[in-house]
Coordinates of C-alpha atoms in Angstrom, one line a residue:
M174 CA -202.5 -20.3 38.6
R175 CA -205.0 -17.6 37.6
K176 CA -208.5 -17.0 39.0
A177 CA -211.1 -16.6 36.3
R178 CA -214.8 -16.8 35.6
V179 CA -216.6 -18.8 32.9
V180 CA -218.3 -16.3 30.6
K181 CA -219.3 -18.5 27.8
L182 CA -219.8 -22.2 27.2
D183 CA -220.1 -23.8 23.8
R184 CA -218.9 -27.0 22.2
G185 CA -217.6 -28.2 25.6
Y186 CA -214.8 -25.7 25.8
P187 CA -215.4 -22.9 28.4
L188 CA -214.3 -19.4 27.6
V189 CA -213.1 -17.7 30.8
R190 CA -212.2 -14.1 31.7
C191 CA -209.2 -14.0 34.0
E192 CA -209.1 -11.5 36.9
D193 CA -206.2 -9.7 35.1
G194 CA -208.3 -9.2 32.0
P195 CA -207.6 -11.6 29.2
L196 CA -210.1 -14.1 27.7
V197 CA -208.9 -17.7 27.5
R198 CA -210.5 -20.7 25.9
C199 CA -210.1 -23.7 28.2
E200 CA -210.4 -27.4 28.6
H201 CA -210.9 -29.3 31.9
A202 CA -208.1 -31.0 33.8
T203 CA -208.1 -34.8 33.6
A204 CA -208.7 -34.9 37.4
L205 CA -212.0 -33.1 37.0
V206 CA -213.2 -35.2 34.2
K207 CA -212.2 -38.6 35.5
G208 CA -212.4 -38.0 39.2
D209 CA -215.5 -36.1 40.4
E210 CA -216.9 -35.8 36.8
L211 CA -217.3 -32.1 37.3
R212 CA -217.7 -29.6 34.5
A213 CA -217.5 -25.9 34.7
V214 CA -220.7 -24.0 33.6
V215 CA -221.3 -20.4 32.8
G216 CA -220.9 -18.2 35.8
D217 CA -218.5 -20.6 37.6
F218 CA -215.4 -19.1 39.3
V219 CA -212.4 -21.3 38.5
E220 CA -208.7 -21.6 38.8
V221 CA -206.9 -21.8 35.5
D222 CA -203.4 -22.8 34.4
V223 CA -202.1 -21.6 31.1
P224 CA -199.0 -23.7 30.2
R225 CA -196.5 -22.4 27.7
G226 CA -196.9 -23.7 24.2
H227 CA -200.4 -25.0 25.0
D228 CA -203.2 -23.7 22.7
K229 CA -205.8 -23.8 25.6
G230 CA -205.9 -23.0 29.3
I231 CA -206.6 -25.8 31.7
I232 CA -209.3 -25.5 34.4
E233 CA -207.7 -27.1 37.4
R234 CA -210.4 -26.3 40.0
I235 CA -214.0 -25.2 40.1
L236 CA -214.6 -23.0 43.2
P237 CA -217.6 -23.6 45.4
R238 CA -220.9 -22.4 44.0
T239 CA -223.1 -20.0 45.9
R240 CA -226.1 -20.9 43.7
A241 CA -226.8 -23.3 40.8
F242 CA -229.6 -23.9 38.3
V243 CA -230.0 -27.7 38.3
R244 CA -232.4 -29.9 36.4
K245 CA -232.6 -33.7 36.0
D246 CA -230.3 -34.7 33.2
P247 CA -232.6 -35.6 30.3
A248 CA -230.2 -38.3 29.1
E249 CA -230.0 -40.0 32.5
R250 CA -232.5 -41.6 34.8
A251 CA -231.3 -40.1 38.1
L252 CA -228.4 -37.6 37.6
P253 CA -228.4 -33.8 38.0
Q254 CA -227.3 -31.4 35.3
V255 CA -226.1 -27.9 36.2
L256 CA -226.8 -25.3 33.6
A257 CA -225.6 -22.1 35.3
A258 CA -224.0 -21.0 38.6
N259 CA -223.4 -18.0 40.8
F260 CA -226.3 -15.7 39.7
D261 CA -228.7 -13.4 41.6
R262 CA -231.9 -13.5 39.7
V263 CA -233.9 -15.8 37.3
F264 CA -236.1 -14.2 34.7
V265 CA -238.8 -16.7 33.5
A266 CA -239.7 -15.7 30.0
Q267 CA -243.1 -16.6 28.4
P268 CA -244.7 -15.2 25.3
L269 CA -247.7 -13.1 26.3
A270 CA -249.9 -14.2 23.5
D271 CA -249.2 -17.9 24.0
V272 CA -248.5 -18.6 27.8
N273 CA -248.0 -22.2 28.6
V274 CA -249.4 -22.4 32.1
R275 CA -248.2 -26.0 32.9
R276 CA -244.6 -25.1 31.7
L277 CA -244.7 -21.8 33.6
E278 CA -245.5 -23.6 36.8
R279 CA -242.6 -26.0 36.3
E280 CA -240.2 -23.1 35.4
L281 CA -241.2 -21.3 38.5
V282 CA -240.5 -24.4 40.7
L283 CA -237.0 -24.7 39.2
A284 CA -236.4 -21.0 39.5
Y285 CA -237.4 -20.9 43.2
E286 CA -235.3 -23.9 43.9
T287 CA -232.2 -22.0 43.1
G288 CA -232.8 -19.5 46.0
A289 CA -232.4 -16.6 43.6
Q290 CA -234.9 -13.8 43.1
V291 CA -237.6 -14.7 40.6
T292 CA -239.3 -12.5 38.0
V293 CA -241.7 -13.4 35.2
V294 CA -241.2 -11.6 31.9
L295 CA -244.0 -11.7 29.4
T296 CA -242.4 -11.1 26.0
K297 CA -243.8 -10.2 22.5
A298 CA -246.6 -8.1 23.9
D299 CA -246.8 -6.4 20.6
L300 CA -248.4 -9.6 19.2
A301 CA -251.3 -9.3 21.7
E302 CA -254.8 -8.5 20.4
D303 CA -255.2 -5.3 22.4
E304 CA -254.4 -3.7 25.8
R305 CA -257.3 -5.6 27.4
H306 CA -255.7 -8.9 26.3
V307 CA -252.4 -7.8 27.8
A308 CA -254.0 -6.9 31.1
E309 CA -255.9 -10.2 31.2
V310 CA -252.8 -12.3 30.6
R311 CA -250.7 -10.3 33.0
D312 CA -253.3 -10.6 35.8
R313 CA -253.6 -14.4 35.2
V314 CA -249.9 -14.9 35.4
R315 CA -249.6 -12.7 38.5
A316 CA -252.3 -14.8 40.2
L317 CA -250.3 -18.0 39.3
A318 CA -246.8 -16.6 40.3
G319 CA -248.0 -15.0 43.5
P320 CA -248.4 -11.4 44.7
D321 CA -244.8 -11.0 45.7
V322 CA -243.4 -11.9 42.3
R323 CA -243.0 -9.1 39.8
T324 CA -244.6 -9.8 36.4
L325 CA -243.2 -7.5 33.7
V326 CA -244.5 -7.0 30.1
V327 CA -242.0 -6.4 27.3
S328 CA -242.8 -5.2 23.8
A329 CA -240.6 -4.3 20.9
D330 CA -242.4 -1.0 20.5
D331 CA -242.5 0.0 24.2
P332 CA -239.0 0.7 25.8
S333 CA -240.5 1.1 29.3
G334 CA -240.9 -2.6 29.8
V335 CA -237.3 -3.2 28.8
E336 CA -236.1 -0.5 31.2
E337 CA -238.0 -2.3 34.1
V338 CA -236.1 -5.5 33.3
R339 CA -232.8 -3.6 33.0
A340 CA -233.3 -2.0 36.4
L341 CA -233.4 -5.5 38.0
I342 CA -229.8 -6.2 36.7
P343 CA -227.7 -3.7 38.6
E344 CA -224.0 -3.5 38.3
G345 CA -222.2 -6.5 39.8
S346 CA -225.2 -8.8 39.5
V347 CA -225.9 -11.7 37.2
A348 CA -229.4 -12.7 35.9
V349 CA -230.3 -16.0 34.1
L350 CA -232.9 -15.9 31.4
L351 CA -235.0 -19.1 31.3
G352 CA -237.5 -20.0 28.7
K353 CA -238.0 -22.5 25.8
S354 CA -236.9 -21.8 22.3
G355 CA -238.7 -19.1 20.4
V356 CA -240.1 -17.1 23.4
G357 CA -238.0 -14.0 22.5
K358 CA -235.1 -14.3 24.9
S359 CA -232.4 -13.3 22.3
S360 CA -234.6 -10.3 21.3
L361 CA -234.9 -9.3 24.9
V362 CA -231.1 -9.5 25.4
N363 CA -230.6 -7.3 22.3
M364 CA -233.0 -4.7 23.6
L365 CA -231.3 -4.7 27.0
V366 CA -227.9 -4.2 25.4
G367 CA -229.1 -1.8 22.8
A368 CA -227.4 -3.7 20.0
D369 CA -227.8 -6.9 18.0
V370 CA -225.4 -9.0 20.1
Q371 CA -227.6 -12.2 19.8
E372 CA -228.8 -13.7 16.6
T373 CA -232.5 -13.7 16.1
T374 CA -234.8 -15.3 13.5
P375 CA -238.1 -14.0 12.1
V376 CA -241.3 -15.1 13.8
R377 CA -243.1 -17.9 12.0
E378 CA -246.5 -17.4 10.4
D379 CA -248.2 -19.0 13.4
G380 CA -246.6 -16.3 15.6
K381 CA -244.1 -18.6 17.3
G382 CA -240.4 -18.0 17.4
R383 CA -237.6 -20.2 16.2
H384 CA -234.6 -21.6 18.2
T385 CA -231.6 -19.4 17.8
T386 CA -229.2 -19.4 20.8
V387 CA -226.8 -22.4 20.8
S388 CA -224.5 -21.5 23.7
R389 CA -224.7 -20.2 27.2
E390 CA -223.1 -16.8 27.6
M391 CA -222.8 -13.9 30.1
V392 CA -223.7 -10.8 28.2
P393 CA -222.8 -7.5 29.7
V394 CA -225.7 -5.0 30.1
P395 CA -224.6 -1.4 29.7
G396 CA -224.7 0.4 33.0
G397 CA -225.6 -2.8 34.7
G398 CA -224.6 -6.4 35.4
F399 CA -224.7 -9.5 33.2
V400 CA -227.5 -11.5 31.7
V401 CA -227.1 -15.2 30.8
D402 CA -229.0 -16.1 27.6
M403 CA -229.3 -19.8 27.8
P404 CA -230.4 -22.0 24.9
G405 CA -234.0 -23.0 25.0
V406 CA -234.4 -25.6 27.7
R407 CA -236.9 -28.2 26.6
G408 CA -236.7 -30.8 29.3
L409 CA -237.5 -29.4 32.8
G410 CA -237.1 -32.5 35.0
M411 CA -237.3 -31.8 38.7
W412 CA -234.2 -32.3 40.9
E413 CA -234.6 -32.0 44.7
A414 CA -237.4 -29.5 44.1
D415 CA -239.4 -29.8 47.3
A416 CA -238.6 -26.3 48.4
G417 CA -239.2 -24.9 44.9
I418 CA -242.6 -26.6 44.8
G419 CA -243.4 -25.2 48.2
A420 CA -242.6 -21.7 47.0
A421 CA -244.3 -21.9 43.7
F422 CA -247.4 -23.5 45.2
S423 CA -247.4 -21.7 48.6
D424 CA -251.2 -21.5 48.5
V425 CA -251.5 -25.3 48.3
E426 CA -248.9 -25.8 50.9
K427 CA -250.8 -23.4 53.2
L428 CA -253.9 -25.4 52.8
A429 CA -252.1 -28.7 53.3
A430 CA -251.0 -27.5 56.7
N431 CA -254.6 -27.8 57.8
C432 CA -255.0 -31.4 56.7
R433 CA -256.0 -33.8 59.5
F434 CA -252.9 -36.0 58.9
R435 CA -249.4 -34.5 58.6
D436 CA -248.5 -37.1 55.9
C437 CA -251.7 -36.5 53.9
R438 CA -251.2 -37.4 50.2
H439 CA -254.4 -35.4 49.3
A440 CA -255.8 -38.4 47.6
D441 CA -258.6 -40.2 49.6
E442 CA -257.6 -39.4 53.2
P443 CA -260.3 -38.0 55.5
G444 CA -260.0 -34.4 56.6
C445 CA -257.9 -33.3 53.6
A446 CA -258.1 -29.5 53.5
V447 CA -256.7 -29.3 50.0
R448 CA -259.4 -31.5 48.4
A449 CA -262.0 -29.5 50.4
A450 CA -260.7 -26.3 48.9
V451 CA -260.9 -27.7 45.4
E452 CA -264.5 -28.9 46.1
A453 CA -265.4 -25.5 47.5
G454 CA -264.1 -23.8 44.4
E455 CA -261.3 -22.0 46.4
L456 CA -258.5 -23.9 44.6
A457 CA -258.5 -24.5 40.8
P458 CA -258.6 -28.3 40.0
E459 CA -255.9 -27.7 37.3
R460 CA -253.5 -26.1 39.8
F461 CA -254.1 -28.9 42.3
A462 CA -253.5 -31.5 39.6
S463 CA -250.2 -29.8 38.6
Y464 CA -249.1 -29.7 42.2
R465 CA -249.7 -33.4 42.7
V466 CA -247.9 -34.3 39.4
L467 CA -244.8 -32.3 40.4
K468 CA -244.8 -33.7 44.0
Q469 CA -245.1 -37.3 42.7
E470 CA -242.4 -36.7 40.1
T471 CA -240.0 -35.4 42.8
A472 CA -240.8 -38.4 45.1
D473 CA -240.3 -40.9 42.3
L474 CA -237.0 -39.3 41.3
R475 CA -235.9 -39.3 45.0
E476 CA -236.7 -43.0 45.2
R477 CA -234.7 -43.8 42.0
R478 CA -231.7 -41.8 43.3
E479 CA -231.7 -43.6 46.6
E480 CA -231.8 -47.0 44.8
A481 CA -229.0 -45.9 42.5
R482 CA -226.9 -44.8 45.5
R483 CA -227.6 -48.1 47.3
M484 CA -226.4 -50.0 44.3
R485 CA -223.2 -48.0 44.1
G486 CA -222.7 -48.4 47.9
E487 CA -222.6 -44.6 48.3
K488 CA -222.5 -43.2 51.9
A489 CA -224.5 -40.3 53.3
S490 CA -221.3 -38.3 53.5
D491 CA -220.7 -38.8 49.8
R492 CA -224.2 -37.4 49.0
K493 CA -223.4 -34.3 51.1
K494 CA -220.2 -33.7 49.2
S495 CA -222.0 -34.1 45.9
A496 CA -224.6 -31.6 46.9
A497 CA -222.0 -29.1 48.0
R498 CA -220.1 -29.4 44.7
S499 CA -223.2 -28.6 42.6
G500 CA -224.1 -25.6 44.8
R501 CA -227.3 -27.2 46.2
T502 CA -226.6 -26.6 49.9
R503 CA -227.4 -23.3 51.6
K504 CA -227.7 -22.5 55.3
G505 CA -231.3 -23.0 56.3
G506 CA -232.2 -24.9 53.2
S507 CA -233.7 -23.4 50.0
K508 CA -234.4 -19.8 50.7
R509 CA -237.4 -18.2 49.1
R510 CA -236.6 -14.9 47.4
R511 CA -239.1 -13.1 45.3
G512 CA -239.1 -9.9 43.3

């Protein structure tokens, strides 16, 4: 049995790099597929058997994950989908000239929920109107992400921004690049590597990019660690995201601590400090609305999960085992790490 790490995932067959060097295309052991229904994802450490005369290796075991990027499976009502594992940082990429604030809030929640360090990268700054436009967008995003989160600006004609990103992927580390299709993730990877290792497509006439990446892959950064260029993630359904919401909306949570009632829903309860802040102009109504939507979505999903578990007759111990397999349990809960 060999120890290995999944470095690429496409068409359902993981490509792993064994500790002793070789790359092996693998399939999952029947016990994984039919038993716990586990699948290896990019970044996973695994144990692989390579039988003689077999054209693929067999992943016999997926080792415990230290961290995982999890969203609600868009094809299922109440099941998690793990997209990447065992990484140190999440780069949230948004195009500077077309920042989607609502999506950015959701991306930040999911990034925080992993417990990894979080950084926002504003791409395609060369498409901005002028330097004043760049500064305005950067300041607006910094205000949204919080003062402790670095917000970097990357442009095709300014290597300094790329160097700032590269410095955050030191040797031995792994970073995940999150963003929807067309935001310039593949171009950023190529700039980090210094070569066209990822296929890109020309920007459309409306300034928006096209979907390019179709597989998840750990790409080595010269002089540094690895960056995982994931396909554009459209659906960003929450999954056990209370801690992530608390980190992404720490200003709202701080206000909520001053509400008269501990279980205040910030709807029509008397003494609600959050609504008072909105009425006083201290909290943007749009931000409050996003917070409530995400909290309600998480609560609804939790209720559906519990109902599904009751119908399956699942015990509390089974839930803990499931969480441990997906890499969702950490001592002390979800740890907020910014940078």
